[in-house]
mmCIF file of C-alpha atoms in Angstrom:
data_model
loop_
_atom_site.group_PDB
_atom_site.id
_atom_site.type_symbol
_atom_site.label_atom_id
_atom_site.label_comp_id
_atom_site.label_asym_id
_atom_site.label_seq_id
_atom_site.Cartn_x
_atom_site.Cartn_y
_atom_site.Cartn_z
ATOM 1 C CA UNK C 1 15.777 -15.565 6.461
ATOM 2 C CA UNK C 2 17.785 -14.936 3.614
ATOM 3 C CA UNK C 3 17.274 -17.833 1.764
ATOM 4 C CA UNK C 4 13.373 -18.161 1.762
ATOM 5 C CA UNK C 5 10.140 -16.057 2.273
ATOM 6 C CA UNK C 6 8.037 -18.320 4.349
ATOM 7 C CA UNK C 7 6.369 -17.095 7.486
ATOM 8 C CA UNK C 8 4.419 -18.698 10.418
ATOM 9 C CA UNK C 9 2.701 -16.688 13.020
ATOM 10 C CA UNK C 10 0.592 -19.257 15.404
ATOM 11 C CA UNK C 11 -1.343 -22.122 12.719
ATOM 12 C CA UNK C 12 -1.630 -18.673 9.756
ATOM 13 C CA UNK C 13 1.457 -19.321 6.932
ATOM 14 C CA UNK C 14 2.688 -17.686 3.962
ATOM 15 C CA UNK C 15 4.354 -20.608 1.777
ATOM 16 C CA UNK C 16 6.296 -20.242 -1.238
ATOM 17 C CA UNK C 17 5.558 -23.003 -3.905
ATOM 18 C CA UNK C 18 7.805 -24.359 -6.520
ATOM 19 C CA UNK C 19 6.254 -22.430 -9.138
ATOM 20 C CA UNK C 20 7.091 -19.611 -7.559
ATOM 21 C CA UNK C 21 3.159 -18.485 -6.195
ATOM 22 C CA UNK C 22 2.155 -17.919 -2.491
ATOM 23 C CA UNK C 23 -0.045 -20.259 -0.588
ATOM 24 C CA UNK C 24 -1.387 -18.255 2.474
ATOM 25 C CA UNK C 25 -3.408 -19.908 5.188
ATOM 26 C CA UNK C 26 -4.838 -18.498 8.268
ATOM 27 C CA UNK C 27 -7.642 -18.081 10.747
ATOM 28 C CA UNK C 28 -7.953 -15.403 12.869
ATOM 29 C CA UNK C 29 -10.594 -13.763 15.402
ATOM 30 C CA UNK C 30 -12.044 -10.623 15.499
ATOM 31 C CA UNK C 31 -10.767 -8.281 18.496
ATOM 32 C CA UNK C 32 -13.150 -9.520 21.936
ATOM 33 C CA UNK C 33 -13.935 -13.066 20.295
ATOM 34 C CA UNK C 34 -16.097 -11.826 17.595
ATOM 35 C CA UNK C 35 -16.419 -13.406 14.357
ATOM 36 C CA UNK C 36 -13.754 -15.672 12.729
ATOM 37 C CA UNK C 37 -12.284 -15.512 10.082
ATOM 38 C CA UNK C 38 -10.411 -18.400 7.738
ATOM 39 C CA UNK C 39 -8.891 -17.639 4.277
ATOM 40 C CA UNK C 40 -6.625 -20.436 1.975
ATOM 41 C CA UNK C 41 -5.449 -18.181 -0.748
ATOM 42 C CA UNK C 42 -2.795 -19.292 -3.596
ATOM 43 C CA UNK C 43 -1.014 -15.595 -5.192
ATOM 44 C CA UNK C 44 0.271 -16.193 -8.218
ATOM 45 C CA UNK C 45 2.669 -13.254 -9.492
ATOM 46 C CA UNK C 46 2.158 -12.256 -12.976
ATOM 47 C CA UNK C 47 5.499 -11.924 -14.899
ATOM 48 C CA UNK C 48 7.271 -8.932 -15.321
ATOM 49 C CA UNK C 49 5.726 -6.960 -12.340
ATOM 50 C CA UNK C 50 8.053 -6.504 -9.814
ATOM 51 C CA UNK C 51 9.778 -3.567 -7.956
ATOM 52 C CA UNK C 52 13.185 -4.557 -6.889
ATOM 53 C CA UNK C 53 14.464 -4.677 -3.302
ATOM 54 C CA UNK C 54 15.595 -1.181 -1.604
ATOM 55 C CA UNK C 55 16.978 -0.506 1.579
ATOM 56 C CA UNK C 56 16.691 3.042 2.720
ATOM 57 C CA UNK C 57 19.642 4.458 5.350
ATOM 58 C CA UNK C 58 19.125 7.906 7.901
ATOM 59 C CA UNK C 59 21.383 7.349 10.691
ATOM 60 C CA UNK C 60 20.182 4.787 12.841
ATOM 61 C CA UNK C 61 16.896 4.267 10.496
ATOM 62 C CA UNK C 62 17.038 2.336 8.295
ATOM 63 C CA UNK C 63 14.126 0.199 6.627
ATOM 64 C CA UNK C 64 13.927 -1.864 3.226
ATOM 65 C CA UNK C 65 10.616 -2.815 1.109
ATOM 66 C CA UNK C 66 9.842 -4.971 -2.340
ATOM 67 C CA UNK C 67 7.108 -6.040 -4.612
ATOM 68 C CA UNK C 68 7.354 -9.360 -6.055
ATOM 69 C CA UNK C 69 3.935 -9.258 -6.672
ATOM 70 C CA UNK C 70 3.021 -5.667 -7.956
ATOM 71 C CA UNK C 71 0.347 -7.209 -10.799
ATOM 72 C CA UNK C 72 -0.878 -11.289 -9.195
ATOM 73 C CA UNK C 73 -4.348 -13.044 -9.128
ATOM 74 C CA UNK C 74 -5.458 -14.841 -5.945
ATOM 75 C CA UNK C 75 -7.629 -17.569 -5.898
ATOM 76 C CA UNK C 76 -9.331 -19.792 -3.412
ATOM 77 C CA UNK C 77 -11.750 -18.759 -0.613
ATOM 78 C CA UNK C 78 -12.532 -15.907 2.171
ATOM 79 C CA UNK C 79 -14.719 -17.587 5.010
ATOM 80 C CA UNK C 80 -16.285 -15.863 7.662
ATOM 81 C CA UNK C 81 -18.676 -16.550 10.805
ATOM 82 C CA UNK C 82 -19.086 -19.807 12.572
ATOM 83 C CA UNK C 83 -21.307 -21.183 10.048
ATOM 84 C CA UNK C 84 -18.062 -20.192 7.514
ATOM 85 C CA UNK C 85 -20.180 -18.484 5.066
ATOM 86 C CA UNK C 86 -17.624 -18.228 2.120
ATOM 87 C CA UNK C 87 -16.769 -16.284 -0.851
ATOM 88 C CA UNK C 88 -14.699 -18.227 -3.301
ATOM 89 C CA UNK C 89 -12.311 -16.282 -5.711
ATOM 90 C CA UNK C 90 -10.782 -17.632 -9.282
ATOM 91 C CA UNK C 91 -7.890 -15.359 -10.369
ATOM 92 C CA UNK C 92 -9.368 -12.273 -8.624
ATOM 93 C CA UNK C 93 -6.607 -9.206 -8.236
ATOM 94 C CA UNK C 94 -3.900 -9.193 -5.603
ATOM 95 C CA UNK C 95 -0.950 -7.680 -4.778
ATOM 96 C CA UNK C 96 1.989 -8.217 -2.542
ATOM 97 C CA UNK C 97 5.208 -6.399 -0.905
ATOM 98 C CA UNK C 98 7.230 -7.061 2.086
ATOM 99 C CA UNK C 99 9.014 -4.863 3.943
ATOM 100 C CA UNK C 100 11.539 -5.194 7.167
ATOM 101 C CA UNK C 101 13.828 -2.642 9.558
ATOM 102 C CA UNK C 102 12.971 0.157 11.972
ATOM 103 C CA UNK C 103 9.577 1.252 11.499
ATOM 104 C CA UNK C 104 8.848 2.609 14.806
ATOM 105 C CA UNK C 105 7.852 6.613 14.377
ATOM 106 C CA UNK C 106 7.781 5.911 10.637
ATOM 107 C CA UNK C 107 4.881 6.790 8.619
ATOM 108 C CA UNK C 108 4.549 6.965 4.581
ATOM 109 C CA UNK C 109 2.886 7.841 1.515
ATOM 110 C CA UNK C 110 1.755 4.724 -0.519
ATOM 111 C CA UNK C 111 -0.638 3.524 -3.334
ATOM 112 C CA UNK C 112 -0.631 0.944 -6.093
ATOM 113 C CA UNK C 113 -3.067 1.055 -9.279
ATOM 114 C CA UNK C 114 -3.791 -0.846 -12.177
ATOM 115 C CA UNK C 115 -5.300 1.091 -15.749
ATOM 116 C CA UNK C 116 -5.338 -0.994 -18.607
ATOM 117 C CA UNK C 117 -1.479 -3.142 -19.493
ATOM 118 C CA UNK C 118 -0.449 -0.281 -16.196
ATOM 119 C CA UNK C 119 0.516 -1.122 -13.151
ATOM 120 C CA UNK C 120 2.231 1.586 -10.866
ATOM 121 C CA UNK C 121 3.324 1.712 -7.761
ATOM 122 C CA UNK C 122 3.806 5.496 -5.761
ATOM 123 C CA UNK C 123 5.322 6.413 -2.289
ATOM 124 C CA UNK C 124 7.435 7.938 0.202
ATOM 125 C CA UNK C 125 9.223 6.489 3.441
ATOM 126 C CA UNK C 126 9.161 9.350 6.143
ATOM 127 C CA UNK C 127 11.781 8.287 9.085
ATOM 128 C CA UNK C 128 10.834 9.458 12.370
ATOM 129 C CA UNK C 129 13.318 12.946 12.824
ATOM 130 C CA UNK C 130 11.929 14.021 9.842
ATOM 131 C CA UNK C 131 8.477 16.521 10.624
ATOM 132 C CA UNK C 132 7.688 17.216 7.152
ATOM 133 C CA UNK C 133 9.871 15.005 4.220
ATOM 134 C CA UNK C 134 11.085 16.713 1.426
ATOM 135 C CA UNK C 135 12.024 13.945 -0.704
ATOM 136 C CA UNK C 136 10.363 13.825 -3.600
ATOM 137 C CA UNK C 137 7.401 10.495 -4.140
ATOM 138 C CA UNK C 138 8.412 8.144 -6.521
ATOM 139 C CA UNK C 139 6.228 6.024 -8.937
ATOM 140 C CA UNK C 140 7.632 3.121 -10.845
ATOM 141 C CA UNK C 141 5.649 2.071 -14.155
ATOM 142 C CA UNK C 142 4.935 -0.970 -15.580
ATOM 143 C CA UNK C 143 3.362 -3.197 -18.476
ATOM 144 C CA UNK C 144 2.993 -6.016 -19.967
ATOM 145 C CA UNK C 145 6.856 -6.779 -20.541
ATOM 146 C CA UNK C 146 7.739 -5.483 -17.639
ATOM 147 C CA UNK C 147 9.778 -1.743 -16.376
ATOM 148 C CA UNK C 148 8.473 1.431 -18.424
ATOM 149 C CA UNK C 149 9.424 4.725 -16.171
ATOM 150 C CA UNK C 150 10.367 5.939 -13.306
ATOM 151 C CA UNK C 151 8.845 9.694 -12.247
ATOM 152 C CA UNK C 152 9.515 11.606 -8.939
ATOM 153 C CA UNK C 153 6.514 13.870 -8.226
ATOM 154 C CA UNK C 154 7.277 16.449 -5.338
ATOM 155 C CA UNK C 155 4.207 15.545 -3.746
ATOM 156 C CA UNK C 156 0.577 14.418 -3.695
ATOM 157 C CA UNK C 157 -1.964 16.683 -3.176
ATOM 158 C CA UNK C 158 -5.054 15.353 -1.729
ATOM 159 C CA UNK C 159 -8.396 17.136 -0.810
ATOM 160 C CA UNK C 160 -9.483 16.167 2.496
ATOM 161 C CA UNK C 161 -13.162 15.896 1.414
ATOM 162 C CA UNK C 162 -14.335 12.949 3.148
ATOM 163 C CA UNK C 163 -14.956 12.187 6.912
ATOM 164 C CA UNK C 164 -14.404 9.329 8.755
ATOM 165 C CA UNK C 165 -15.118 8.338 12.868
ATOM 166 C CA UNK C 166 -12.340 7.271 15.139
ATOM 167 C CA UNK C 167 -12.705 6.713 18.430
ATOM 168 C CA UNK C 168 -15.349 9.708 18.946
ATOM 169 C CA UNK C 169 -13.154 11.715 16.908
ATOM 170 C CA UNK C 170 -14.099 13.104 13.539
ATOM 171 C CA UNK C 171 -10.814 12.962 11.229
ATOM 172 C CA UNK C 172 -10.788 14.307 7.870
ATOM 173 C CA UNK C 173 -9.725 12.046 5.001
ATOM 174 C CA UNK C 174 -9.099 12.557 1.468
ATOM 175 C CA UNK C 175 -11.322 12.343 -1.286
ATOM 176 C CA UNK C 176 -9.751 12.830 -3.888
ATOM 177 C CA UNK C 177 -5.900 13.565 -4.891
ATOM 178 C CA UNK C 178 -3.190 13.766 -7.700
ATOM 179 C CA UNK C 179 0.445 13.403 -8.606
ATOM 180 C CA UNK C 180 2.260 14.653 -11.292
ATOM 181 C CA UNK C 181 5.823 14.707 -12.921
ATOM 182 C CA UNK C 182 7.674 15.883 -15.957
ATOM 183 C CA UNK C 183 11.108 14.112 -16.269
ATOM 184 C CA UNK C 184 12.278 15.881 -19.683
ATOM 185 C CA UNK C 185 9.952 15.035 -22.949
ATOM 186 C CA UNK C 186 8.132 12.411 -20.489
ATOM 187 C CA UNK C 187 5.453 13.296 -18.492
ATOM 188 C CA UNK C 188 2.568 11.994 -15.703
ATOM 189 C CA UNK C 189 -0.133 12.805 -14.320
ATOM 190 C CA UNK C 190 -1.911 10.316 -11.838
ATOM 191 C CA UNK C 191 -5.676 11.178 -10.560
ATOM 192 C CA UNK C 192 -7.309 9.409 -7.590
ATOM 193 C CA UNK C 193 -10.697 9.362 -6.422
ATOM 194 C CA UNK C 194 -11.275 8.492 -3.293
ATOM 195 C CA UNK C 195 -14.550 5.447 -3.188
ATOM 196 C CA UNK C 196 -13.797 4.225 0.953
ATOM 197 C CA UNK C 197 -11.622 5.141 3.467
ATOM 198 C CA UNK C 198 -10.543 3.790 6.925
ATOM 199 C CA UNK C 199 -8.597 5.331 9.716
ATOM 200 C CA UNK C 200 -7.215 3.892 12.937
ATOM 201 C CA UNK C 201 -5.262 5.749 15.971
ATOM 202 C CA UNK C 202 -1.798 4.352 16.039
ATOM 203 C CA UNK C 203 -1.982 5.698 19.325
ATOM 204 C CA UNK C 204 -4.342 3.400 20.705
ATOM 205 C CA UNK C 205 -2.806 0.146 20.754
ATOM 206 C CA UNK C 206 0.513 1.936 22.432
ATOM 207 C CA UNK C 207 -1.705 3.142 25.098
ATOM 208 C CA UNK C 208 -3.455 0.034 26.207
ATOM 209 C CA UNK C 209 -0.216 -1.649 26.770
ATOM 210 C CA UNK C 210 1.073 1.102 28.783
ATOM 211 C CA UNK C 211 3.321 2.720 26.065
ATOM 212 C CA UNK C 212 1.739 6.128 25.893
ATOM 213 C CA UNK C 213 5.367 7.955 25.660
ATOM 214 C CA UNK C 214 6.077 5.945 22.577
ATOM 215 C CA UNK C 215 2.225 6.393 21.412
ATOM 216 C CA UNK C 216 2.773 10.470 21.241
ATOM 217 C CA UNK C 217 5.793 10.455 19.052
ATOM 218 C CA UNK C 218 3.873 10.107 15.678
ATOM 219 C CA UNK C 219 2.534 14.233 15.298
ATOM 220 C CA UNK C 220 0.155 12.864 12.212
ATOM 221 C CA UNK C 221 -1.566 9.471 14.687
ATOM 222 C CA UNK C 222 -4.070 8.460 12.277
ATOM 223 C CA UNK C 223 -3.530 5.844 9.652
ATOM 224 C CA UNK C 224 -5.573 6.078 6.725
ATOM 225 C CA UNK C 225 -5.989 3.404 3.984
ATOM 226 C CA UNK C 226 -8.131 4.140 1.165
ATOM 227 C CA UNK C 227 -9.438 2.147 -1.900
ATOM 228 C CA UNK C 228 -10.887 4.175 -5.128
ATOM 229 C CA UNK C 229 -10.445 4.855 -8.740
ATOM 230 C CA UNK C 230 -7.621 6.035 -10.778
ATOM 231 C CA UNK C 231 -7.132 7.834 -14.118
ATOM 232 C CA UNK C 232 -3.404 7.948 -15.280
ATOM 233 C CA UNK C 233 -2.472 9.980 -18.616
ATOM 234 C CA UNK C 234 1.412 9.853 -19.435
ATOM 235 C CA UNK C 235 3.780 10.086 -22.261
ATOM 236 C CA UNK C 236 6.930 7.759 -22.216
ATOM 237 C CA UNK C 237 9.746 8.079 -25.280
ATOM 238 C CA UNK C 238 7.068 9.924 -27.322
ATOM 239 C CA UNK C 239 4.223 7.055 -26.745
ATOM 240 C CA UNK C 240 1.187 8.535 -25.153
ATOM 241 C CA UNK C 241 -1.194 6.628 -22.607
ATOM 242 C CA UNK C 242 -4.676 7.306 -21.052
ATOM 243 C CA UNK C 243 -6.587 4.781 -19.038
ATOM 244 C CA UNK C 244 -8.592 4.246 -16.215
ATOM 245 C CA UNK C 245 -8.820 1.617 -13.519
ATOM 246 C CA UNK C 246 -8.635 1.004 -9.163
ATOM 247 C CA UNK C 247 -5.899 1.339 -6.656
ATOM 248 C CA UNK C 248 -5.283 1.284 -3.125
ATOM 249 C CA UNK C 249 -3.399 3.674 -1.078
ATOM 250 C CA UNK C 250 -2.307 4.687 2.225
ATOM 251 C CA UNK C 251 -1.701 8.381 4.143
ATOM 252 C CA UNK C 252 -1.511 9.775 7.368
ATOM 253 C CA UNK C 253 -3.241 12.411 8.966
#
Protein backbone atom coordinates (compact mmCIF):
# COMPACT_ATOMS: atom_id res chain seq x y z
CA UNK A 1 0.00 0.00 0.00
CA UNK A 2 1.11 3.29 -0.69
CA UNK A 3 -0.95 5.16 1.41
CA UNK A 4 -0.56 3.30 4.83
CA UNK A 5 1.82 0.89 6.74
CA UNK A 6 -0.56 -1.49 8.33
CA UNK A 7 -0.08 -5.20 8.05
CA UNK A 8 -2.13 -8.36 8.95
CA UNK A 9 -0.75 -11.79 8.70
CA UNK A 10 -3.51 -14.37 10.26
CA UNK A 11 -5.02 -12.50 13.92
CA UNK A 12 -0.84 -10.76 14.39
CA UNK A 13 -1.12 -6.72 13.15
CA UNK A 14 1.10 -3.90 12.87
CA UNK A 15 -1.26 -0.68 13.26
CA UNK A 16 -0.34 2.78 12.78
CA UNK A 17 -1.97 5.20 15.37
CA UNK A 18 -2.84 8.78 14.98
CA UNK A 19 0.04 9.89 16.83
CA UNK A 20 2.05 8.43 14.60
CA UNK A 21 3.38 5.13 17.04
CA UNK A 22 2.95 1.38 16.14
CA UNK A 23 0.57 -0.89 17.92
CA UNK A 24 1.74 -4.52 17.15
CA UNK A 25 -0.28 -7.52 18.22
CA UNK A 26 0.35 -11.10 17.70
CA UNK A 27 0.47 -14.67 18.92
CA UNK A 28 2.38 -17.12 17.47
CA UNK A 29 3.61 -20.88 18.15
CA UNK A 30 6.77 -22.26 18.41
CA UNK A 31 7.82 -24.62 15.33
CA UNK A 32 6.03 -28.49 16.28
CA UNK A 33 3.35 -26.82 18.71
CA UNK A 34 5.72 -25.81 21.33
CA UNK A 35 5.29 -22.92 23.46
CA UNK A 36 3.20 -19.80 22.56
CA UNK A 37 3.90 -16.86 22.39
CA UNK A 38 1.59 -13.40 22.66
CA UNK A 39 3.09 -9.85 22.60
CA UNK A 40 0.78 -6.26 22.49
CA UNK A 41 3.52 -3.79 21.97
CA UNK A 42 2.88 0.15 21.25
CA UNK A 43 6.51 1.69 19.30
CA UNK A 44 6.65 5.01 19.67
CA UNK A 45 9.37 6.72 17.28
CA UNK A 46 11.46 9.25 18.90
CA UNK A 47 11.77 12.47 16.77
CA UNK A 48 14.38 13.14 14.54
CA UNK A 49 15.59 9.47 13.99
CA UNK A 50 14.83 8.38 10.80
CA UNK A 51 16.70 7.10 7.65
CA UNK A 52 14.85 8.04 4.58
CA UNK A 53 13.41 5.64 2.00
CA UNK A 54 15.96 4.10 -0.74
CA UNK A 55 15.37 1.94 -3.48
CA UNK A 56 18.39 0.17 -4.78
CA UNK A 57 18.39 -0.89 -8.85
CA UNK A 58 20.92 -3.96 -10.53
CA UNK A 59 19.14 -5.12 -13.48
CA UNK A 60 16.30 -7.06 -12.60
CA UNK A 61 17.11 -6.58 -8.64
CA UNK A 62 15.96 -4.28 -7.24
CA UNK A 63 14.99 -3.89 -3.40
CA UNK A 64 14.13 -0.71 -1.17
CA UNK A 65 14.48 -0.35 2.85
CA UNK A 66 13.66 2.61 5.63
CA UNK A 67 13.84 3.40 9.25
CA UNK A 68 11.13 5.37 10.65
CA UNK A 69 12.02 4.20 13.80
CA UNK A 70 15.93 4.17 14.05
CA UNK A 71 15.83 5.57 18.00
CA UNK A 72 11.74 4.36 19.59
CA UNK A 73 10.69 2.93 23.05
CA UNK A 74 8.23 0.01 23.19
CA UNK A 75 6.05 -0.59 25.84
CA UNK A 76 3.51 -3.12 26.90
CA UNK A 77 4.05 -6.88 27.46
CA UNK A 78 6.00 -10.17 26.09
CA UNK A 79 3.95 -13.35 27.25
CA UNK A 80 5.02 -16.69 26.94
CA UNK A 81 3.84 -20.41 27.85
CA UNK A 82 0.32 -21.51 28.42
CA UNK A 83 0.20 -20.20 31.81
CA UNK A 84 1.33 -16.63 29.82
CA UNK A 85 4.05 -15.90 32.16
CA UNK A 86 4.75 -12.19 31.15
CA UNK A 87 7.32 -9.60 31.10
CA UNK A 88 5.89 -6.14 30.96
CA UNK A 89 8.03 -3.28 29.37
CA UNK A 90 7.59 0.76 29.99
CA UNK A 91 9.54 2.68 27.30
CA UNK A 92 12.15 -0.10 26.89
CA UNK A 93 14.41 0.35 23.45
CA UNK A 94 13.14 -0.57 20.01
CA UNK A 95 13.78 -0.10 16.69
CA UNK A 96 12.07 -0.47 13.39
CA UNK A 97 12.70 -0.62 9.40
CA UNK A 98 10.81 -2.05 6.60
CA UNK A 99 11.98 -3.17 3.62
CA UNK A 100 10.23 -4.61 0.20
CA UNK A 101 11.48 -6.00 -3.54
CA UNK A 102 13.51 -9.00 -4.68
CA UNK A 103 15.28 -10.46 -1.91
CA UNK A 104 15.67 -13.89 -3.11
CA UNK A 105 19.72 -14.76 -3.28
CA UNK A 106 20.22 -11.48 -1.42
CA UNK A 107 22.17 -11.35 1.65
CA UNK A 108 23.63 -8.10 3.60
CA UNK A 109 25.69 -6.47 6.07
CA UNK A 110 23.59 -4.71 8.83
CA UNK A 111 23.76 -3.27 12.44
CA UNK A 112 22.19 -0.43 14.38
CA UNK A 113 23.70 1.06 17.78
CA UNK A 114 22.94 3.53 20.21
CA UNK A 115 26.11 5.47 22.43
CA UNK A 116 25.04 8.27 24.31
CA UNK A 117 22.63 11.32 22.04
CA UNK A 118 24.11 8.48 18.90
CA UNK A 119 22.22 6.52 17.03
CA UNK A 120 23.75 4.91 13.78
CA UNK A 121 22.72 2.78 11.49
CA UNK A 122 25.56 0.61 9.08
CA UNK A 123 25.09 -1.77 6.04
CA UNK A 124 25.38 -3.14 2.71
CA UNK A 125 22.71 -4.75 0.24
CA UNK A 126 24.57 -7.61 -1.71
CA UNK A 127 22.21 -8.64 -4.88
CA UNK A 128 22.47 -12.12 -5.83
CA UNK A 129 25.15 -11.93 -9.19
CA UNK A 130 27.32 -10.28 -7.06
CA UNK A 131 30.03 -13.10 -5.20
CA UNK A 132 31.88 -10.66 -3.25
CA UNK A 133 30.32 -6.68 -3.20
CA UNK A 134 32.56 -4.03 -3.56
CA UNK A 135 30.46 -1.24 -2.62
CA UNK A 136 31.53 0.44 0.06
CA UNK A 137 29.10 0.06 3.82
CA UNK A 138 27.46 3.02 4.68
CA UNK A 139 26.60 4.40 8.21
CA UNK A 140 24.22 7.26 8.70
CA UNK A 141 24.61 9.30 12.12
CA UNK A 142 22.32 10.73 14.25
CA UNK A 143 21.41 12.84 17.49
CA UNK A 144 19.29 14.45 19.29
CA UNK A 145 18.07 16.98 16.47
CA UNK A 146 18.24 14.70 14.09
CA UNK A 147 20.99 13.92 10.69
CA UNK A 148 24.82 14.44 11.72
CA UNK A 149 27.04 12.37 8.95
CA UNK A 150 27.13 10.17 6.56
CA UNK A 151 30.58 7.82 6.28
CA UNK A 152 31.24 4.98 3.73
CA UNK A 153 33.67 2.48 5.30
CA UNK A 154 35.06 -0.09 2.65
CA UNK A 155 34.27 -2.78 4.86
CA UNK A 156 33.84 -4.39 8.27
CA UNK A 157 36.25 -6.50 9.54
CA UNK A 158 35.11 -9.00 11.96
CA UNK A 159 37.09 -11.76 13.89
CA UNK A 160 35.36 -14.92 13.70
CA UNK A 161 36.09 -15.76 17.38
CA UNK A 162 33.01 -17.26 18.53
CA UNK A 163 31.25 -20.63 17.68
CA UNK A 164 27.92 -21.39 17.29
CA UNK A 165 25.86 -25.06 16.44
CA UNK A 166 23.67 -25.43 13.43
CA UNK A 167 22.20 -28.31 12.51
CA UNK A 168 25.31 -30.60 13.64
CA UNK A 169 27.43 -28.16 12.03
CA UNK A 170 29.93 -26.02 13.86
CA UNK A 171 29.92 -22.41 12.08
CA UNK A 172 32.20 -19.79 13.08
CA UNK A 173 30.78 -16.41 14.08
CA UNK A 174 32.23 -13.19 14.89
CA UNK A 175 33.27 -11.89 18.03
CA UNK A 176 34.24 -9.00 17.65
CA UNK A 177 34.56 -6.39 14.57
CA UNK A 178 35.13 -2.71 13.39
CA UNK A 179 34.42 -0.09 10.78
CA UNK A 180 36.09 2.86 10.00
CA UNK A 181 36.01 5.98 7.64
CA UNK A 182 37.72 9.25 7.00
CA UNK A 183 35.55 11.53 4.74
CA UNK A 184 38.04 14.68 4.66
CA UNK A 185 38.66 16.48 8.29
CA UNK A 186 35.78 13.98 9.58
CA UNK A 187 36.47 10.80 10.75
CA UNK A 188 34.91 7.26 12.42
CA UNK A 189 35.72 4.60 13.89
CA UNK A 190 32.94 2.08 15.10
CA UNK A 191 34.02 -1.01 17.51
CA UNK A 192 31.75 -4.01 18.17
CA UNK A 193 31.94 -6.66 20.58
CA UNK A 194 30.27 -9.45 20.00
CA UNK A 195 27.97 -10.57 23.67
CA UNK A 196 25.43 -13.50 21.63
CA UNK A 197 25.13 -14.75 18.43
CA UNK A 198 22.61 -16.91 16.44
CA UNK A 199 22.86 -18.62 13.13
CA UNK A 200 20.28 -20.41 11.01
CA UNK A 201 20.74 -22.39 7.49
CA UNK A 202 18.80 -20.48 4.93
CA UNK A 203 19.09 -23.62 3.28
CA UNK A 204 16.93 -25.53 5.40
CA UNK A 205 13.60 -24.21 5.04
CA UNK A 206 14.17 -24.34 0.96
CA UNK A 207 14.88 -27.92 1.35
CA UNK A 208 11.94 -29.15 3.31
CA UNK A 209 9.62 -27.73 0.81
CA UNK A 210 11.35 -29.32 -1.97
CA UNK A 211 13.30 -26.20 -3.22
CA UNK A 212 16.82 -27.47 -2.82
CA UNK A 213 17.96 -25.83 -6.37
CA UNK A 214 16.89 -22.48 -5.06
CA UNK A 215 18.35 -23.47 -1.41
CA UNK A 216 22.12 -23.81 -3.03
CA UNK A 217 22.24 -20.46 -4.67
CA UNK A 218 23.29 -18.47 -1.49
CA UNK A 219 27.50 -19.57 -1.43
CA UNK A 220 27.59 -17.85 2.33
CA UNK A 221 23.96 -20.17 3.77
CA UNK A 222 24.20 -19.16 7.23
CA UNK A 223 22.46 -16.17 8.68
CA UNK A 224 23.94 -14.73 11.60
CA UNK A 225 22.35 -12.10 13.92
CA UNK A 226 24.28 -10.89 16.73
CA UNK A 227 23.59 -8.55 19.75
CA UNK A 228 26.73 -6.89 21.75
CA UNK A 229 28.40 -3.72 22.71
CA UNK A 230 29.62 -0.82 20.81
CA UNK A 231 32.24 1.93 21.27
CA UNK A 232 32.05 4.72 18.55
CA UNK A 233 34.81 7.64 18.57
CA UNK A 234 34.25 10.27 15.64
CA UNK A 235 34.92 13.79 14.75
CA UNK A 236 32.17 15.73 12.74
CA UNK A 237 32.91 19.66 11.55
CA UNK A 238 35.74 19.74 14.15
CA UNK A 239 33.38 18.39 17.19
CA UNK A 240 34.81 15.27 18.66
CA UNK A 241 32.67 12.29 20.18
CA UNK A 242 33.44 9.13 22.29
CA UNK A 243 30.80 6.95 23.82
CA UNK A 244 29.79 3.66 24.49
CA UNK A 245 26.54 1.74 24.33
CA UNK A 246 24.60 -1.76 22.50
CA UNK A 247 23.66 -2.61 19.00
CA UNK A 248 22.42 -5.31 16.98
CA UNK A 249 23.70 -6.57 13.79
CA UNK A 250 23.44 -9.04 11.14
CA UNK A 251 26.20 -11.06 8.70
CA UNK A 252 26.48 -13.97 6.74
CA UNK A 253 28.76 -16.67 6.75
Amino acid sequence: STTDADVRIGDATVSVQKDGTYAIRGRVTEERGGTPLALDLTVAPIANAEFPGATLNSGPFSSGYAVPGLRATATGSICTGVTRRCDQFSSARAYHDHNWGVWRGVTWEWGTARAGSVALLFGRVQPPDSLESTAPLFVYVTDSLGFVSLFRPRSIEYDDGRMVTVGGQTVHVPSRGVLEDIRGDDSLRVELVVDDAVATDTRQGLVDRGESVLARQLTRPYFVQMQGRVRITMRVRGVRYEASGTGFFETYR
